[in-house]
CSV table of C-alpha atoms in Angstrom, one decimal:
chain,number,residue,atom,x,y,z
A,21,UNK,CA,-6.0,-4.0,-11.4
A,22,UNK,CA,-2.6,-4.9,-10.0
A,23,UNK,CA,-1.0,-8.3,-10.5
A,24,UNK,CA,2.3,-9.9,-9.5
A,25,UNK,CA,3.7,-12.9,-11.4
A,26,UNK,CA,6.4,-15.2,-10.1
A,27,UNK,CA,6.8,-17.8,-12.9
A,28,UNK,CA,8.9,-20.3,-11.0
A,29,UNK,CA,7.4,-22.4,-8.2
A,30,UNK,CA,10.8,-24.0,-7.5
A,31,UNK,CA,14.3,-22.9,-8.2
A,32,UNK,CA,17.2,-25.2,-7.3
A,33,UNK,CA,20.8,-24.0,-7.5
A,34,UNK,CA,24.1,-25.3,-6.1
A,35,UNK,CA,25.9,-23.5,-3.3
A,36,UNK,CA,28.0,-20.7,-4.7
A,37,UNK,CA,26.0,-20.4,-7.9
A,38,UNK,CA,24.3,-17.2,-8.8
A,39,UNK,CA,20.6,-16.8,-8.1
A,40,UNK,CA,17.9,-14.9,-9.9
A,41,UNK,CA,14.3,-15.0,-8.7
A,42,UNK,CA,11.9,-13.6,-11.3
A,43,UNK,CA,9.1,-11.2,-10.6
A,44,UNK,CA,7.0,-9.4,-13.1
A,45,UNK,CA,4.1,-7.0,-12.3
A,46,UNK,CA,1.2,-5.3,-13.9
A,47,UNK,CA,0.1,-1.9,-12.6
A,48,UNK,CA,-0.8,1.2,-14.5
A,49,UNK,CA,0.7,3.7,-12.1
A,50,UNK,CA,4.0,3.9,-10.1
A,51,UNK,CA,4.1,0.9,-7.8
A,52,UNK,CA,6.2,0.1,-4.8
A,53,UNK,CA,7.8,-3.3,-5.0
A,54,UNK,CA,8.9,-5.5,-2.2
A,55,UNK,CA,10.6,-8.9,-1.7
A,56,UNK,CA,9.7,-11.0,1.4
A,57,UNK,CA,11.3,-14.2,2.6
A,58,UNK,CA,9.8,-16.9,4.6
A,59,UNK,CA,11.9,-19.5,6.3
A,60,UNK,CA,10.4,-22.9,7.1
A,61,UNK,CA,7.1,-22.4,9.2
A,62,UNK,CA,8.1,-18.8,10.1
A,63,UNK,CA,6.5,-15.5,9.5
A,64,UNK,CA,7.2,-13.6,6.3
A,65,UNK,CA,10.0,-11.1,6.7
A,66,UNK,CA,10.7,-8.0,4.6
A,67,UNK,CA,13.9,-8.7,2.6
A,68,UNK,CA,14.1,-5.4,0.7
A,69,UNK,CA,12.0,-2.7,-1.0
A,70,UNK,CA,12.9,-1.0,-4.2
A,71,UNK,CA,12.8,2.5,-3.0
A,72,UNK,CA,15.6,1.9,-0.5
A,73,UNK,CA,17.9,0.4,-3.1
A,74,UNK,CA,19.8,-1.5,-0.4
A,75,UNK,CA,21.5,-4.9,-0.3
A,76,UNK,CA,20.2,-7.3,2.3
A,77,UNK,CA,22.0,-10.6,3.0
A,78,UNK,CA,23.8,-10.2,-0.4
A,79,UNK,CA,20.4,-9.9,-2.3
A,80,UNK,CA,19.6,-7.0,-4.6
A,81,UNK,CA,16.7,-6.1,-6.8
A,82,UNK,CA,16.3,-3.4,-9.4
A,83,UNK,CA,13.0,-2.1,-10.6
A,84,UNK,CA,12.8,-2.2,-14.4
A,85,UNK,CA,9.8,-0.1,-15.4
A,86,UNK,CA,10.3,-0.8,-19.1
A,87,UNK,CA,10.1,-4.6,-18.6
A,88,UNK,CA,7.8,-4.2,-15.5
A,89,UNK,CA,10.1,-6.6,-13.6
A,90,UNK,CA,11.7,-6.6,-10.1
A,91,UNK,CA,13.9,-9.7,-10.2
A,92,UNK,CA,15.8,-10.7,-7.0
A,93,UNK,CA,19.5,-11.5,-7.5
A,94,UNK,CA,22.4,-12.9,-5.5
A,95,UNK,CA,25.8,-13.6,-6.9
A,96,UNK,CA,26.7,-16.6,-4.7
A,97,UNK,CA,24.0,-18.7,-3.1
A,98,UNK,CA,24.3,-20.0,0.4
A,99,UNK,CA,22.6,-22.9,2.0
A,100,UNK,CA,20.8,-20.6,4.5
A,101,UNK,CA,19.2,-18.9,1.6
A,102,UNK,CA,16.9,-21.8,1.1
A,103,UNK,CA,13.4,-20.4,1.7
A,104,UNK,CA,10.2,-19.2,0.1
A,105,UNK,CA,10.4,-15.8,-1.6
A,106,UNK,CA,7.5,-13.6,-2.3
A,107,UNK,CA,7.4,-10.6,-4.5
A,108,UNK,CA,4.8,-7.9,-3.5
A,109,UNK,CA,3.4,-4.8,-5.0
A,110,UNK,CA,1.7,-1.8,-3.4
A,111,UNK,CA,-0.3,0.4,-5.7
A,112,UNK,CA,-0.4,4.1,-4.9
A,113,UNK,CA,-3.2,5.8,-3.0
A,114,UNK,CA,-4.6,2.6,-1.7
A,115,UNK,CA,-3.4,0.3,1.1
A,116,UNK,CA,-3.8,-3.0,-0.7
A,117,UNK,CA,-0.6,-5.0,-1.2
A,118,UNK,CA,-0.7,-7.8,-3.8
A,119,UNK,CA,1.6,-10.8,-3.5
A,120,UNK,CA,2.9,-13.2,-6.1
A,121,UNK,CA,2.5,-17.0,-5.6
A,122,UNK,CA,6.0,-17.4,-4.3
A,123,UNK,CA,9.2,-19.2,-5.5
A,124,UNK,CA,10.9,-21.8,-3.3
A,125,UNK,CA,14.6,-21.5,-3.4
A,126,UNK,CA,16.5,-24.7,-2.7
A,127,UNK,CA,20.2,-24.4,-2.4
A,128,UNK,CA,22.0,-27.7,-2.9
A,129,UNK,CA,25.2,-28.2,-0.8
B,13,UNK,CA,9.5,-6.8,15.8
B,14,UNK,CA,6.2,-5.2,14.9
B,15,UNK,CA,4.4,-6.3,18.1
B,16,UNK,CA,1.9,-8.6,16.3
B,17,UNK,CA,0.5,-11.6,18.2
B,18,UNK,CA,-1.9,-14.1,16.7
B,19,UNK,CA,-4.1,-16.5,18.6
B,20,UNK,CA,-4.6,-19.4,18.5
B,21,UNK,CA,-1.4,-20.5,16.7
B,22,UNK,CA,-2.8,-23.9,15.9
B,23,UNK,CA,-6.4,-25.1,15.8
B,24,UNK,CA,-8.3,-28.1,14.5
B,25,UNK,CA,-12.1,-27.7,14.2
B,26,UNK,CA,-15.0,-29.5,12.6
B,27,UNK,CA,-16.8,-28.6,9.5
B,28,UNK,CA,-19.7,-26.3,10.3
B,29,UNK,CA,-18.4,-24.9,13.5
B,30,UNK,CA,-17.6,-21.2,14.0
B,31,UNK,CA,-14.0,-20.2,14.4
B,32,UNK,CA,-12.5,-16.8,15.4
B,33,UNK,CA,-8.8,-15.9,15.0
B,34,UNK,CA,-7.4,-12.9,16.8
B,35,UNK,CA,-4.7,-10.5,15.9
B,36,UNK,CA,-3.4,-8.2,18.5
B,37,UNK,CA,-0.9,-5.3,18.0
B,38,UNK,CA,0.7,-3.1,20.5
B,39,UNK,CA,1.9,-0.2,18.5
B,40,UNK,CA,-1.3,1.7,17.4
B,41,UNK,CA,-1.0,0.9,13.7
B,42,UNK,CA,-4.0,2.0,11.7
B,43,UNK,CA,-4.0,-0.5,8.9
B,44,UNK,CA,-4.4,-4.3,9.6
B,45,UNK,CA,-4.9,-7.2,7.3
B,46,UNK,CA,-5.8,-10.8,7.2
B,47,UNK,CA,-4.2,-13.1,4.6
B,48,UNK,CA,-4.5,-16.7,3.9
B,49,UNK,CA,-1.5,-18.7,2.5
B,50,UNK,CA,-2.0,-21.8,0.4
B,51,UNK,CA,0.4,-23.7,-1.8
B,52,UNK,CA,0.2,-22.5,-5.4
B,53,UNK,CA,-1.8,-19.4,-4.4
B,54,UNK,CA,0.7,-17.5,-2.4
B,55,UNK,CA,-0.8,-15.0,0.0
B,56,UNK,CA,-4.4,-13.8,-0.7
B,57,UNK,CA,-6.0,-10.9,1.1
B,58,UNK,CA,-9.2,-11.8,2.9
B,59,UNK,CA,-10.1,-8.5,4.7
B,60,UNK,CA,-8.4,-5.4,5.8
B,61,UNK,CA,-9.1,-2.6,8.2
B,62,UNK,CA,-8.2,1.1,8.0
B,63,UNK,CA,-9.4,2.1,11.4
B,64,UNK,CA,-11.7,1.2,14.2
B,65,UNK,CA,-14.9,-0.2,12.8
B,66,UNK,CA,-13.6,0.5,9.3
B,67,UNK,CA,-13.1,-2.7,7.3
B,68,UNK,CA,-13.3,-3.8,3.7
B,69,UNK,CA,-13.2,-7.0,1.7
B,70,UNK,CA,-10.1,-8.4,-0.1
B,71,UNK,CA,-10.0,-10.9,-2.9
B,72,UNK,CA,-11.1,-14.0,-1.1
B,73,UNK,CA,-13.6,-12.7,1.5
B,74,UNK,CA,-16.5,-15.1,1.0
B,75,UNK,CA,-17.1,-17.2,4.1
B,76,UNK,CA,-15.2,-14.8,6.3
B,77,UNK,CA,-16.1,-11.8,8.4
B,78,UNK,CA,-14.0,-9.4,10.4
B,79,UNK,CA,-14.4,-6.9,13.2
B,80,UNK,CA,-12.3,-4.2,14.7
B,81,UNK,CA,-13.8,-2.7,17.8
B,82,UNK,CA,-10.5,-1.2,19.0
B,83,UNK,CA,-7.3,-0.3,17.4
B,84,UNK,CA,-5.2,-3.1,18.8
B,85,UNK,CA,-7.5,-6.1,17.9
B,86,UNK,CA,-8.6,-7.4,14.4
B,87,UNK,CA,-10.7,-10.5,14.5
B,88,UNK,CA,-11.3,-12.9,11.7
B,89,UNK,CA,-14.4,-15.1,12.0
B,90,UNK,CA,-15.3,-18.2,9.9
B,91,UNK,CA,-19.0,-18.4,10.6
B,92,UNK,CA,-19.3,-22.0,9.5
B,93,UNK,CA,-15.9,-23.5,8.7
B,94,UNK,CA,-15.4,-25.6,5.6
B,95,UNK,CA,-12.6,-27.9,4.6
B,96,UNK,CA,-11.6,-25.4,1.9
B,97,UNK,CA,-10.8,-22.9,4.7
B,98,UNK,CA,-8.0,-25.2,5.9
B,99,UNK,CA,-5.0,-22.9,5.6
B,100,UNK,CA,-2.4,-20.8,7.3
B,101,UNK,CA,-3.7,-17.4,8.3
B,102,UNK,CA,-1.4,-14.4,8.6
B,103,UNK,CA,-2.3,-11.2,10.2
B,104,UNK,CA,-0.3,-8.1,9.1
B,105,UNK,CA,0.0,-4.4,9.8
B,106,UNK,CA,1.3,-1.6,7.7
B,107,UNK,CA,4.2,0.1,9.4
B,108,UNK,CA,3.3,3.7,10.4
B,109,UNK,CA,4.7,4.3,13.8
B,110,UNK,CA,8.0,3.9,15.7
B,111,UNK,CA,10.8,2.2,14.0
B,112,UNK,CA,8.7,0.5,11.3
B,113,UNK,CA,9.1,1.6,7.7
B,114,UNK,CA,6.0,3.2,6.3
B,115,UNK,CA,4.2,1.5,3.5
B,116,UNK,CA,5.8,-1.8,4.5
B,117,UNK,CA,3.7,-4.8,5.5
B,118,UNK,CA,4.8,-6.6,8.7
B,119,UNK,CA,3.4,-10.1,9.5
B,120,UNK,CA,2.5,-12.0,12.5
B,121,UNK,CA,3.6,-15.6,13.0
B,122,UNK,CA,0.6,-17.3,11.5
B,123,UNK,CA,-2.3,-19.4,12.6
B,124,UNK,CA,-2.5,-23.0,11.3
B,125,UNK,CA,-6.2,-23.9,10.9
B,126,UNK,CA,-7.4,-27.4,10.0
B,127,UNK,CA,-11.0,-28.0,9.2
B,128,UNK,CA,-11.9,-31.7,9.4
């Protein structure tokens, strides 16, 4: 079975402060990990995926297989970063994608 | 833009009535999904399809059925709506053609369903 855990329902930070959204996963094989962002009442949008190792909107995430984590980080939060963030996992050989319960990021001006 | 359209976008219905949500895609993607989004639960997979007339259950399939008679349309039906099915429903596809990244899920804009 595959599982994604996002332990924080809400994360509040001040503008300019560093951000870390936590994601832990459980999967026996080699997973693909994703971060999605959802702005108020909009569709979910792909933010980044671990295999591309890119930085989008200043966000980065590194897959740590030893700790089974894929935390999302940004050094300086901006007000426009306020949104819901979902971590997701796709197990190999099967098209099912499992999402975490999401973390709401609130950036305080 | 993954070319996904959901309809209706908003609907209020009464308990016990049937409801069908439609997902339409224009880019010939093989895999399509229906998720529901609820506070505290995130997104949960209801049903998915891996081809025309090929569908399977997700983690919260009770009370829902789906059909895919052609590649571009994936229908989600609530046979007899209940208040617990009040939710936001998202259709999604797995990128496989054109400019979309493979193995990445792309979402529609959502359908807000209220069962009273």
